[in-house]
Amino acid sequence: MAMRILVTNDDGVFADGLFALYQALSEVGDVTVVAPERQQSATGHAITLHKPLRLSPVSLRDGSPAFASNGTPSDCAALGILEAMGGAVDLVVSGINHGPNLGWDVHYSGTVSAAIEAAMVGHASVAVSVASWDKDIHWEPVAKFAAQVAKRLQTQPLPPHTILNINAPNLPQSALQGVAVTTQGRRQYVDRLEKRLDPVGRPYYWLGGSLAEEAAGAEAGSDVRAVADGKISLTPIHLDLTAYSLLPALKEWDSDN
Ligand code: MN
């Protein structure tokens, strides 16, 4: 039986990256698309509890049917799994995001959160990003890689509640330096708040900032470093945020009382 794949994203249902992913995964299985009706980047794992959620039929640029929702990326994963696909889902793939989801970015990411939502309810899931804000993006190489990963997962399934996070540099296939299996690196933003004055003199603010360190100097073996080195990064992530190294010290606190 063909693999039943849900595709979602956080850049919106009409984003270029989603269409590239849809096309590539259609070679691997039956793809259902449920994605936000508008841009929802950096919405993290927000879910909608205080207003009605809608699913509206739309057409992708090649005429293929899809669903747009007024919900967040995580809402879209839930709506896709429970309603559009009636629970009959073999794999959820979120992306292809236009922008990095490296290191600590995953905590802000709508793309990764949609994949995490799927993993929480027991579905295999993958997040896919091109780690670049360039205007022109090479979608095809990473779309093709995502399709290979999907195919691989048919015979070598992930353990429950784990997610694959894929980030590619914005390079054509010929310039890619291969694939690296990586750890989640560090990515810290500094100078995050910009304060300006509006025309009547009241302050307003932009959140953003720049990266604290150069990607080329990032830890060896990390996702940040792999992408800086021109490689597609493949990072297995999971939901457990426990700092295991702190457990022994914290247990000492008890006996000190
Ligand atoms: Mn995005």
mmCIF file of C-alpha atoms and ligand atoms in Angstrom:
data_model
loop_
_atom_site.group_PDB
_atom_site.id
_atom_site.type_symbol
_atom_site.label_atom_id
_atom_site.label_comp_id
_atom_site.label_asym_id
_atom_site.label_seq_id
_atom_site.Cartn_x
_atom_site.Cartn_y
_atom_site.Cartn_z
ATOM 1 C CA MET A 1 0.000 0.000 0.000
ATOM 2 C CA ALA A 2 1.229 3.456 -0.792
ATOM 3 C CA MET A 3 2.676 5.448 2.066
ATOM 4 C CA ARG A 4 0.151 7.983 3.389
ATOM 5 C CA ILE A 5 1.955 11.274 3.930
ATOM 6 C CA LEU A 6 0.720 14.510 5.480
ATOM 7 C CA VAL A 7 2.559 17.657 4.385
ATOM 8 C CA THR A 8 2.326 20.860 6.382
ATOM 9 C CA ASN A 9 4.516 23.923 6.991
ATOM 10 C CA ASP A 10 4.646 27.319 8.686
ATOM 11 C CA ASP A 11 5.248 29.537 5.632
ATOM 12 C CA GLY A 12 1.702 29.051 4.362
ATOM 13 C CA VAL A 13 -0.028 26.641 1.987
ATOM 14 C CA PHE A 14 1.058 28.514 -1.160
ATOM 15 C CA ALA A 15 4.760 28.710 -0.232
ATOM 16 C CA ASP A 16 7.305 27.580 -2.842
ATOM 17 C CA GLY A 17 8.981 25.201 -0.389
ATOM 18 C CA LEU A 18 5.761 23.348 0.380
ATOM 19 C CA PHE A 19 5.068 22.837 -3.314
ATOM 20 C CA ALA A 20 8.578 21.459 -3.937
ATOM 21 C CA LEU A 21 8.115 19.048 -1.019
ATOM 22 C CA TYR A 22 4.648 18.046 -2.230
ATOM 23 C CA GLN A 23 6.018 17.222 -5.675
ATOM 24 C CA ALA A 24 8.965 15.194 -4.378
ATOM 25 C CA LEU A 25 6.904 13.220 -1.828
ATOM 26 C CA SER A 26 4.210 12.482 -4.414
ATOM 27 C CA GLU A 27 6.802 10.145 -5.988
ATOM 28 C CA VAL A 28 6.946 8.205 -2.700
ATOM 29 C CA GLY A 29 3.333 8.053 -1.546
ATOM 30 C CA ASP A 30 -0.129 9.598 -1.390
ATOM 31 C CA VAL A 31 0.267 13.146 -0.127
ATOM 32 C CA THR A 32 -2.372 15.179 1.714
ATOM 33 C CA VAL A 33 -1.596 18.870 2.279
ATOM 34 C CA VAL A 34 -2.967 20.782 5.282
ATOM 35 C CA ALA A 35 -1.132 24.040 5.933
ATOM 36 C CA PRO A 36 -1.713 27.519 7.342
ATOM 37 C CA GLU A 37 -3.536 29.959 5.099
ATOM 38 C CA ARG A 38 -0.877 32.587 5.831
ATOM 39 C CA GLN A 39 2.693 32.998 7.066
ATOM 40 C CA GLN A 40 3.123 31.534 10.583
ATOM 41 C CA SER A 41 6.901 31.418 10.999
ATOM 42 C CA ALA A 42 8.300 31.549 14.560
ATOM 43 C CA THR A 43 4.933 30.720 16.106
ATOM 44 C CA GLY A 44 6.518 27.805 17.966
ATOM 45 C CA HIS A 45 4.181 25.148 19.295
ATOM 46 C CA ALA A 46 1.161 27.439 19.698
ATOM 47 C CA ILE A 47 -2.203 25.731 19.421
ATOM 48 C CA THR A 48 -5.602 27.362 19.045
ATOM 49 C CA LEU A 49 -8.055 26.841 21.894
ATOM 50 C CA HIS A 50 -10.176 29.995 21.925
ATOM 51 C CA LYS A 51 -11.579 30.365 18.421
ATOM 52 C CA PRO A 52 -13.009 28.037 15.772
ATOM 53 C CA LEU A 53 -10.552 26.274 13.494
ATOM 54 C CA ARG A 54 -11.420 26.052 9.803
ATOM 55 C CA LEU A 55 -10.270 23.868 6.940
ATOM 56 C CA SER A 56 -10.799 25.324 3.479
ATOM 57 C CA PRO A 57 -10.213 23.431 0.245
ATOM 58 C CA VAL A 58 -7.671 25.199 -1.981
ATOM 59 C CA SER A 59 -5.700 24.279 -5.113
ATOM 60 C CA LEU A 60 -1.921 24.167 -5.317
ATOM 61 C CA ARG A 61 -0.305 25.772 -8.371
ATOM 62 C CA ASP A 62 -0.573 22.553 -10.407
ATOM 63 C CA GLY A 63 -4.265 22.211 -9.505
ATOM 64 C CA SER A 64 -3.719 19.554 -6.823
ATOM 65 C CA PRO A 65 -6.210 19.701 -3.964
ATOM 66 C CA ALA A 66 -5.028 20.887 -0.542
ATOM 67 C CA PHE A 67 -6.460 22.344 2.653
ATOM 68 C CA ALA A 68 -5.727 25.751 4.115
ATOM 69 C CA SER A 69 -6.409 26.432 7.781
ATOM 70 C CA ASN A 70 -6.657 29.541 9.925
ATOM 71 C CA GLY A 71 -4.757 27.577 12.595
ATOM 72 C CA THR A 72 -1.100 27.400 13.547
ATOM 73 C CA PRO A 73 1.341 24.836 12.142
ATOM 74 C CA SER A 74 0.689 22.534 15.120
ATOM 75 C CA ASP A 75 -3.065 22.958 14.601
ATOM 76 C CA CYS A 76 -2.547 21.983 10.959
ATOM 77 C CA ALA A 77 -0.691 18.811 11.942
ATOM 78 C CA ALA A 78 -3.555 17.853 14.284
ATOM 79 C CA LEU A 79 -6.280 18.755 11.761
ATOM 80 C CA GLY A 80 -4.438 16.927 9.000
ATOM 81 C CA ILE A 81 -3.977 13.751 11.035
ATOM 82 C CA LEU A 82 -7.401 13.639 12.710
ATOM 83 C CA GLU A 83 -9.732 15.168 10.124
ATOM 84 C CA ALA A 84 -8.261 15.349 6.618
ATOM 85 C CA MET A 85 -6.674 11.882 6.883
ATOM 86 C CA GLY A 86 -8.887 10.315 9.535
ATOM 87 C CA GLY A 87 -5.885 9.026 11.471
ATOM 88 C CA ALA A 88 -4.607 6.944 8.523
ATOM 89 C CA VAL A 89 -1.142 8.537 8.432
ATOM 90 C CA ASP A 90 2.229 6.866 7.922
ATOM 91 C CA LEU A 91 4.408 9.970 7.937
ATOM 92 C CA VAL A 92 4.143 13.718 8.570
ATOM 93 C CA VAL A 93 6.599 16.025 6.804
ATOM 94 C CA SER A 94 6.758 19.732 7.623
ATOM 95 C CA GLY A 95 8.392 22.213 5.246
ATOM 96 C CA ILE A 96 10.277 22.944 3.236
ATOM 97 C CA ASN A 97 10.842 25.968 5.419
ATOM 98 C CA HIS A 98 12.385 29.091 3.935
ATOM 99 C CA GLY A 99 14.956 29.776 6.651
ATOM 100 C CA PRO A 100 17.112 27.861 9.128
ATOM 101 C CA ASN A 101 15.826 25.606 11.894
ATOM 102 C CA LEU A 102 19.241 24.934 13.363
ATOM 103 C CA GLY A 103 20.286 24.551 16.985
ATOM 104 C CA TRP A 104 18.101 26.530 19.339
ATOM 105 C CA ASP A 105 15.942 27.765 16.438
ATOM 106 C CA VAL A 106 13.813 24.652 16.908
ATOM 107 C CA HIS A 107 12.276 26.195 20.032
ATOM 108 C CA TYR A 108 10.822 29.055 17.963
ATOM 109 C CA SER A 109 10.082 27.058 14.870
ATOM 110 C CA GLY A 110 6.560 26.491 13.594
ATOM 111 C CA THR A 111 7.983 24.049 11.040
ATOM 112 C CA VAL A 112 9.615 21.835 13.659
ATOM 113 C CA SER A 113 6.689 22.228 16.069
ATOM 114 C CA ALA A 114 4.281 20.794 13.499
ATOM 115 C CA ALA A 115 6.560 17.759 13.247
ATOM 116 C CA ILE A 116 6.787 17.557 17.043
ATOM 117 C CA GLU A 117 2.984 17.676 17.302
ATOM 118 C CA ALA A 118 2.811 14.659 14.994
ATOM 119 C CA ALA A 119 5.449 12.815 17.039
ATOM 120 C CA MET A 120 3.569 13.551 20.277
ATOM 121 C CA VAL A 121 0.524 11.705 18.971
ATOM 122 C CA GLY A 122 2.616 8.789 17.775
ATOM 123 C CA HIS A 123 3.331 9.508 14.100
ATOM 124 C CA ALA A 124 6.687 9.405 12.362
ATOM 125 C CA SER A 125 7.664 12.925 11.391
ATOM 126 C CA VAL A 126 10.305 14.951 9.628
ATOM 127 C CA ALA A 127 10.983 18.708 9.516
ATOM 128 C CA VAL A 128 12.731 20.108 6.449
ATOM 129 C CA SER A 129 14.321 23.534 6.003
ATOM 130 C CA VAL A 130 16.658 25.382 3.701
ATOM 131 C CA ALA A 131 18.872 27.296 6.109
ATOM 132 C CA SER A 132 18.885 30.548 4.177
ATOM 133 C CA TRP A 133 16.849 33.718 3.861
ATOM 134 C CA ASP A 134 18.083 34.325 0.309
ATOM 135 C CA LYS A 135 15.341 35.327 -2.091
ATOM 136 C CA ASP A 136 16.158 32.556 -4.571
ATOM 137 C CA ILE A 137 16.254 29.099 -3.024
ATOM 138 C CA HIS A 138 17.431 25.750 -4.433
ATOM 139 C CA TRP A 139 14.440 23.682 -3.274
ATOM 140 C CA GLU A 140 14.979 20.585 -5.430
ATOM 141 C CA PRO A 141 18.066 19.019 -3.789
ATOM 142 C CA VAL A 142 16.564 19.029 -0.294
ATOM 143 C CA ALA A 143 13.109 18.023 -1.593
ATOM 144 C CA LYS A 144 14.755 15.026 -3.257
ATOM 145 C CA PHE A 145 16.634 14.210 -0.041
ATOM 146 C CA ALA A 146 13.402 14.419 1.991
ATOM 147 C CA ALA A 147 11.798 11.952 -0.429
ATOM 148 C CA GLN A 148 14.746 9.560 0.045
ATOM 149 C CA VAL A 149 14.356 9.839 3.819
ATOM 150 C CA ALA A 150 10.609 9.154 3.536
ATOM 151 C CA LYS A 151 11.311 6.067 1.453
ATOM 152 C CA ARG A 152 13.903 4.899 3.972
ATOM 153 C CA LEU A 153 11.437 5.295 6.863
ATOM 154 C CA GLN A 154 9.105 2.773 5.206
ATOM 155 C CA THR A 155 11.600 -0.010 5.907
ATOM 156 C CA GLN A 156 13.528 1.520 8.834
ATOM 157 C CA PRO A 157 10.963 3.241 11.047
ATOM 158 C CA LEU A 158 11.944 5.764 13.731
ATOM 159 C CA PRO A 159 11.406 4.886 17.383
ATOM 160 C CA PRO A 160 8.229 6.472 18.821
ATOM 161 C CA HIS A 161 8.295 10.182 19.678
ATOM 162 C CA THR A 162 11.427 11.008 17.706
ATOM 163 C CA ILE A 163 11.712 13.476 14.840
ATOM 164 C CA LEU A 164 14.223 13.973 12.047
ATOM 165 C CA ASN A 165 15.228 17.597 11.570
ATOM 166 C CA ILE A 166 16.732 18.275 8.144
ATOM 167 C CA ASN A 167 18.491 21.530 7.219
ATOM 168 C CA ALA A 168 20.127 22.131 3.856
ATOM 169 C CA PRO A 169 22.446 24.899 2.732
ATOM 170 C CA ASN A 170 21.084 26.939 -0.177
ATOM 171 C CA LEU A 171 23.189 25.218 -2.828
ATOM 172 C CA PRO A 172 22.542 23.466 -6.128
ATOM 173 C CA GLN A 173 22.945 19.676 -6.093
ATOM 174 C CA SER A 174 26.368 19.926 -7.767
ATOM 175 C CA ALA A 175 27.750 22.126 -4.953
ATOM 176 C CA LEU A 176 26.413 20.103 -1.994
ATOM 177 C CA GLN A 177 29.117 18.415 0.107
ATOM 178 C CA GLY A 178 27.024 15.386 1.060
ATOM 179 C CA VAL A 179 24.935 14.571 4.124
ATOM 180 C CA ALA A 180 26.034 14.795 7.773
ATOM 181 C CA VAL A 181 24.275 13.130 10.696
ATOM 182 C CA THR A 182 24.506 15.809 13.369
ATOM 183 C CA THR A 183 23.687 16.935 16.888
ATOM 184 C CA GLN A 184 21.575 19.964 17.684
ATOM 185 C CA GLY A 185 24.016 22.861 17.954
ATOM 186 C CA ARG A 186 23.858 26.200 19.710
ATOM 187 C CA ARG A 187 22.392 29.246 18.105
ATOM 188 C CA GLN A 188 22.052 32.330 20.205
ATOM 189 C CA TYR A 189 20.741 35.652 18.998
ATOM 190 C CA VAL A 190 22.085 38.895 20.441
ATOM 191 C CA ASP A 191 21.048 42.558 20.113
ATOM 192 C CA ARG A 192 17.530 41.217 19.922
ATOM 193 C CA LEU A 193 15.508 44.344 20.545
ATOM 194 C CA GLU A 194 15.455 47.339 18.270
ATOM 195 C CA LYS A 195 13.646 50.385 19.618
ATOM 196 C CA ARG A 196 12.443 53.120 17.265
ATOM 197 C CA LEU A 197 10.104 56.065 17.457
ATOM 198 C CA ASP A 198 6.937 56.363 15.426
ATOM 199 C CA PRO A 199 6.033 59.667 13.665
ATOM 200 C CA VAL A 200 4.332 61.008 16.809
ATOM 201 C CA GLY A 201 7.265 60.132 19.049
ATOM 202 C CA ARG A 202 5.967 56.965 20.708
ATOM 203 C CA PRO A 203 8.396 54.029 20.965
ATOM 204 C CA TYR A 204 7.876 50.815 19.031
ATOM 205 C CA TYR A 205 9.967 47.666 18.929
ATOM 206 C CA TRP A 206 11.234 45.039 16.489
ATOM 207 C CA LEU A 207 12.419 41.670 17.761
ATOM 208 C CA GLY A 208 15.185 40.063 15.733
ATOM 209 C CA GLY A 209 18.887 40.333 16.338
ATOM 210 C CA SER A 210 21.982 38.760 14.912
ATOM 211 C CA LEU A 211 23.785 35.526 15.680
ATOM 212 C CA ALA A 212 26.206 35.511 18.606
ATOM 213 C CA GLU A 213 28.804 33.438 16.781
ATOM 214 C CA GLU A 214 29.961 32.701 13.263
ATOM 215 C CA ALA A 215 28.491 29.450 11.871
ATOM 216 C CA ALA A 216 31.910 28.429 10.517
ATOM 217 C CA GLY A 217 33.234 28.313 14.104
ATOM 218 C CA ALA A 218 30.337 26.170 15.370
ATOM 219 C CA GLU A 219 30.928 22.944 17.250
ATOM 220 C CA ALA A 220 32.142 20.051 15.081
ATOM 221 C CA GLY A 221 29.392 17.520 14.460
ATOM 222 C CA SER A 222 26.598 20.038 14.980
ATOM 223 C CA ASP A 223 23.824 20.948 12.573
ATOM 224 C CA VAL A 224 25.069 24.546 12.409
ATOM 225 C CA ARG A 225 28.537 23.421 11.403
ATOM 226 C CA ALA A 226 27.319 20.917 8.781
ATOM 227 C CA VAL A 227 25.303 23.558 6.944
ATOM 228 C CA ALA A 228 28.219 26.017 7.155
ATOM 229 C CA ASP A 229 30.341 23.283 5.548
ATOM 230 C CA GLY A 230 27.878 22.909 2.654
ATOM 231 C CA LYS A 231 26.308 19.665 3.853
ATOM 232 C CA ILE A 232 22.702 18.616 4.333
ATOM 233 C CA SER A 233 22.258 18.167 8.091
ATOM 234 C CA LEU A 234 20.148 15.306 9.478
ATOM 235 C CA THR A 235 19.526 15.588 13.235
ATOM 236 C CA PRO A 236 17.421 13.151 15.258
ATOM 237 C CA ILE A 237 15.585 15.081 17.989
ATOM 238 C CA HIS A 238 13.163 14.099 20.730
ATOM 239 C CA LEU A 239 10.827 15.662 23.243
ATOM 240 C CA ASP A 240 12.782 15.086 26.448
ATOM 241 C CA LEU A 241 14.404 18.356 27.605
ATOM 242 C CA THR A 242 15.844 16.869 30.809
ATOM 243 C CA ALA A 243 19.390 18.045 31.573
ATOM 244 C CA TYR A 244 20.645 14.610 32.612
ATOM 245 C CA SER A 245 24.061 15.913 33.634
ATOM 246 C CA LEU A 246 22.405 17.952 36.422
ATOM 247 C CA LEU A 247 20.516 15.053 38.009
ATOM 248 C CA PRO A 248 23.271 13.852 40.356
ATOM 249 C CA ALA A 249 23.970 17.377 41.669
ATOM 250 C CA LEU A 250 20.274 18.109 42.210
ATOM 251 C CA LYS A 251 19.806 14.838 44.056
ATOM 252 C CA GLU A 252 22.568 15.977 46.431
ATOM 253 C CA TRP A 253 20.412 19.006 47.313
ATOM 254 C CA ASP A 254 17.989 16.645 49.050
ATOM 255 C CA SER A 255 20.581 15.060 51.322
ATOM 256 C CA ASP A 256 22.046 18.472 52.206
ATOM 257 C CA ASN A 257 18.756 19.604 53.773
HETATM 258 MN MN MN B 1 8.886 29.543 8.183
#
